[in-house]
Amino acid sequence: MTRPKRWEHTWEQRVQLAAHPLAYPFIAAVARRGPAVRVPGVGVVVGDPELARQVLLDHEGFRKDGPGSSGALWTPVLGPAVLLNMEGEEHRRLRAALAGLFTRAQATQLCTRVLGPVLHEATDRLDAGGAVDLVALTRTAAGTVIGDLLGVADAAGAEVFEHGERIVRMVGLRTRELTLRQVAKAKAVLADLTAAAGEAYDRDDPGSMMARLRAHGLDREQALGLAAAFLLTGTETVTTTVPRVFAIWHDSGLLPALQADLEEGGEAFDAAIDEAMRVITPSPAMLRRAARPGRLGATTVREGDRVVIATARCDLAAGPFDRAAALGRCPAHDPKRLWFGAGPHYCIGAPLALAEIRVLLHALLTAGAEHIVRRRAKRRVLIPTYAHLEVTT
């Protein structure tokens, strides 16, 4: 394993430390001890990309259901059939039923249609010499897209994100399950958000996600649980990623080159997004439960062990942000996008998240956004992010 180079005091590091002032250095220290390390009270922590992929691909040996897994956290809130807590044949069948909603073409078409008014307002402000807060913009954009997908078109985009954030912040590195009080609070928050999704389920609109769930055989309560899961996970990736990607491009002096690249066809655009996402890793950790004894590297794994994949450390094993990789001048460090997972649980919404990210960043670059005039890292949140990041031309 190649160890990550020591970071300079960059804004991206500030964002990470503001979110996890203790956990971030702790995980970095654990990762330096070896590819997989048993940590009392936490579990077996994996910080090596190849071992991480081994765990993610072995869905029979390392499961998302049962004690210590992500399912243990979310099943009491969302129900038993929401993809992120499922395994086996039923998981495969439900993914297959939803797959048509998340092709790259479908996702791009949806984002282009839904985000037009949001982006026009932002680019008009930039054209007039004003500043745009990328945090507020991406919150509104992500909430608007997921709301349209679920049939909650009247929901305010930023409000969807804020409700989801209230739930996600209940989870920490040591959290194995939510308390009864937390479960009740999360359900109350989600009830407000999913009320309109329930109406969409009742309408059975052809081609909608809720109609697909109904046709698949999910009853109303099960479908609402899955809708709630998408509300939680479908906004976090985009809202945390876009401001951080733009900031990395800005801080590395890459923006002029990318603006020129877009004028010439945008061959480096996707590579620049991937390289920045490798460094920020929108999902900094993933949880699994060991279903059988075995080994991860030199570490013995017992049946029932909680396995914590430190995705952020795995992705940084290739080193800090690489301008040459971002401009497509050398091979990508991780073309398999480990930050979205691997194997049967590879994020089904990845094409939608990437479409949103592409549409938003493309609009900002073509509008000439080039300067960051004000920013502040957000403190004590599960997914590292900015509290605000204002840009101008």
mmCIF file with all atom_site columns, N, CA and C in Angstrom, residues 330-352:
data_model
loop_
_atom_site.group_PDB
_atom_site.id
_atom_site.type_symbol
_atom_site.label_atom_id
_atom_site.label_alt_id
_atom_site.label_comp_id
_atom_site.label_asym_id
_atom_site.label_entity_id
_atom_site.label_seq_id
_atom_site.pdbx_PDB_ins_code
_atom_site.Cartn_x
_atom_site.Cartn_y
_atom_site.Cartn_z
_atom_site.occupancy
_atom_site.B_iso_or_equiv
_atom_site.pdbx_formal_charge
_atom_site.auth_seq_id
_atom_site.auth_comp_id
_atom_site.auth_asym_id
_atom_site.auth_atom_id
_atom_site.pdbx_PDB_model_num
ATOM 1  N N  . CYS A 1 330 ? -2.497  11.881 -17.788 1.00 0.00 ? 330 CYS A N  1
ATOM 2  C CA . CYS A 1 330 ? -1.941  10.632 -17.300 1.00 0.00 ? 330 CYS A CA 1
ATOM 3  C C  . CYS A 1 330 ? -3.106  9.756  -16.862 1.00 0.00 ? 330 CYS A C  1
ATOM 4  N N  . PRO A 1 331 ? -2.887  8.446  -16.687 1.00 0.00 ? 331 PRO A N  1
ATOM 5  C CA . PRO A 1 331 ? -4.002  7.565  -16.302 1.00 0.00 ? 331 PRO A CA 1
ATOM 6  C C  . PRO A 1 331 ? -4.647  7.996  -14.994 1.00 0.00 ? 331 PRO A C  1
ATOM 7  N N  . ALA A 1 332 ? -5.964  7.803  -14.892 1.00 0.00 ? 332 ALA A N  1
ATOM 8  C CA . ALA A 1 332 ? -6.672  8.128  -13.650 1.00 0.00 ? 332 ALA A CA 1
ATOM 9  C C  . ALA A 1 332 ? -6.175  7.226  -12.526 1.00 0.00 ? 332 ALA A C  1
ATOM 10 N N  . HIS A 1 333 ? -6.163  7.769  -11.305 1.00 0.00 ? 333 HIS A N  1
ATOM 11 C CA . HIS A 1 333 ? -5.680  6.996  -10.164 1.00 0.00 ? 333 HIS A CA 1
ATOM 12 C C  . HIS A 1 333 ? -6.670  5.920  -9.743  1.00 0.00 ? 333 HIS A C  1
ATOM 13 N N  . ASP A 1 334 ? -7.957  6.152  -9.922  1.00 0.00 ? 334 ASP A N  1
ATOM 14 C CA . ASP A 1 334 ? -8.967  5.176  -9.518  1.00 0.00 ? 334 ASP A CA 1
ATOM 15 C C  . ASP A 1 334 ? -10.149 5.232  -10.486 1.00 0.00 ? 334 ASP A C  1
ATOM 16 N N  . PRO A 1 335 ? -10.011 4.629  -11.645 1.00 0.00 ? 335 PRO A N  1
ATOM 17 C CA . PRO A 1 335 ? -11.088 4.724  -12.637 1.00 0.00 ? 335 PRO A CA 1
ATOM 18 C C  . PRO A 1 335 ? -12.360 3.994  -12.214 1.00 0.00 ? 335 PRO A C  1
ATOM 19 N N  . LYS A 1 336 ? -12.269 3.145  -11.191 1.00 0.00 ? 336 LYS A N  1
ATOM 20 C CA . LYS A 1 336 ? -13.443 2.377  -10.772 1.00 0.00 ? 336 LYS A CA 1
ATOM 21 C C  . LYS A 1 336 ? -14.329 3.134  -9.786  1.00 0.00 ? 336 LYS A C  1
ATOM 22 N N  . ARG A 1 337 ? -13.969 4.355  -9.441  1.00 0.00 ? 337 ARG A N  1
ATOM 23 C CA . ARG A 1 337 ? -14.810 5.203  -8.581  1.00 0.00 ? 337 ARG A CA 1
ATOM 24 C C  . ARG A 1 337 ? -15.203 4.493  -7.289  1.00 0.00 ? 337 ARG A C  1
ATOM 25 N N  . LEU A 1 338 ? -14.205 4.151  -6.516  1.00 0.00 ? 338 LEU A N  1
ATOM 26 C CA . LEU A 1 338 ? -14.421 3.442  -5.256  1.00 0.00 ? 338 LEU A CA 1
ATOM 27 C C  . LEU A 1 338 ? -15.334 4.221  -4.321  1.00 0.00 ? 338 LEU A C  1
ATOM 28 N N  . TRP A 1 339 ? -15.357 5.559  -4.443  1.00 0.00 ? 339 TRP A N  1
ATOM 29 C CA . TRP A 1 339 ? -16.186 6.374  -3.552  1.00 0.00 ? 339 TRP A CA 1
ATOM 30 C C  . TRP A 1 339 ? -17.675 6.100  -3.737  1.00 0.00 ? 339 TRP A C  1
ATOM 31 N N  . PHE A 1 340 ? -18.062 5.458  -4.833  1.00 0.00 ? 340 PHE A N  1
ATOM 32 C CA . PHE A 1 340 ? -19.452 5.039  -5.026  1.00 0.00 ? 340 PHE A CA 1
ATOM 33 C C  . PHE A 1 340 ? -19.664 3.571  -4.640  1.00 0.00 ? 340 PHE A C  1
ATOM 34 N N  . GLY A 1 341 ? -18.619 2.920  -4.128  1.00 0.00 ? 341 GLY A N  1
ATOM 35 C CA . GLY A 1 341 ? -18.724 1.524  -3.759  1.00 0.00 ? 341 GLY A CA 1
ATOM 36 C C  . GLY A 1 341 ? -18.223 0.616  -4.866  1.00 0.00 ? 341 GLY A C  1
ATOM 37 N N  . ALA A 1 342 ? -18.611 -0.659 -4.790  1.00 0.00 ? 342 ALA A N  1
ATOM 38 C CA . ALA A 1 342 ? -18.220 -1.648 -5.789  1.00 0.00 ? 342 ALA A CA 1
ATOM 39 C C  . ALA A 1 342 ? -19.142 -2.849 -5.652  1.00 0.00 ? 342 ALA A C  1
ATOM 40 N N  . GLY A 1 343 ? -19.211 -3.657 -6.709  1.00 0.00 ? 343 GLY A N  1
ATOM 41 C CA . GLY A 1 343 ? -19.996 -4.872 -6.646  1.00 0.00 ? 343 GLY A CA 1
ATOM 42 C C  . GLY A 1 343 ? -21.492 -4.619 -6.694  1.00 0.00 ? 343 GLY A C  1
ATOM 43 N N  . PRO A 1 344 ? -22.279 -5.536 -6.131  1.00 0.00 ? 344 PRO A N  1
ATOM 44 C CA . PRO A 1 344 ? -23.743 -5.442 -6.243  1.00 0.00 ? 344 PRO A CA 1
ATOM 45 C C  . PRO A 1 344 ? -24.336 -4.224 -5.545  1.00 0.00 ? 344 PRO A C  1
ATOM 46 N N  . HIS A 1 345 ? -23.575 -3.602 -4.635  1.00 0.00 ? 345 HIS A N  1
ATOM 47 C CA . HIS A 1 345 ? -24.083 -2.425 -3.945  1.00 0.00 ? 345 HIS A CA 1
ATOM 48 C C  . HIS A 1 345 ? -23.473 -1.123 -4.477  1.00 0.00 ? 345 HIS A C  1
ATOM 49 N N  . TYR A 1 346 ? -22.833 -1.200 -5.651  1.00 0.00 ? 346 TYR A N  1
ATOM 50 C CA . TYR A 1 346 ? -22.356 0.050  -6.260  1.00 0.00 ? 346 TYR A CA 1
ATOM 51 C C  . TYR A 1 346 ? -23.544 1.007  -6.357  1.00 0.00 ? 346 TYR A C  1
ATOM 52 N N  . CYS A 1 347 ? -23.342 2.249  -5.964  1.00 0.00 ? 347 CYS A N  1
ATOM 53 C CA . CYS A 1 347 ? -24.432 3.216  -5.815  1.00 0.00 ? 347 CYS A CA 1
ATOM 54 C C  . CYS A 1 347 ? -25.310 3.290  -7.063  1.00 0.00 ? 347 CYS A C  1
ATOM 55 N N  . ILE A 1 348 ? -26.574 2.893  -6.924  1.00 0.00 ? 348 ILE A N  1
ATOM 56 C CA . ILE A 1 348 ? -27.489 2.895  -8.065  1.00 0.00 ? 348 ILE A CA 1
ATOM 57 C C  . ILE A 1 348 ? -27.747 4.315  -8.566  1.00 0.00 ? 348 ILE A C  1
ATOM 58 N N  . GLY A 1 349 ? -27.628 5.283  -7.671  1.00 0.00 ? 349 GLY A N  1
ATOM 59 C CA . GLY A 1 349 ? -27.874 6.668  -8.055  1.00 0.00 ? 349 GLY A CA 1
ATOM 60 C C  . GLY A 1 349 ? -26.653 7.401  -8.556  1.00 0.00 ? 349 GLY A C  1
ATOM 61 N N  . ALA A 1 350 ? -25.520 6.703  -8.735  1.00 0.00 ? 350 ALA A N  1
ATOM 62 C CA . ALA A 1 350 ? -24.292 7.365  -9.187  1.00 0.00 ? 350 ALA A CA 1
ATOM 63 C C  . ALA A 1 350 ? -24.476 8.108  -10.511 1.00 0.00 ? 350 ALA A C  1
ATOM 64 N N  . PRO A 1 351 ? -25.138 7.531  -11.530 1.00 0.00 ? 351 PRO A N  1
ATOM 65 C CA . PRO A 1 351 ? -25.325 8.291  -12.780 1.00 0.00 ? 351 PRO A CA 1
ATOM 66 C C  . PRO A 1 351 ? -26.107 9.583  -12.567 1.00 0.00 ? 351 PRO A C  1
ATOM 67 N N  . LEU A 1 352 ? -27.099 9.551  -11.655 1.00 0.00 ? 352 LEU A N  1
ATOM 68 C CA . LEU A 1 352 ? -27.877 10.760 -11.394 1.00 0.00 ? 352 LEU A CA 1
ATOM 69 C C  . LEU A 1 352 ? -27.020 11.795 -10.670 1.00 0.00 ? 352 LEU A C  1
#
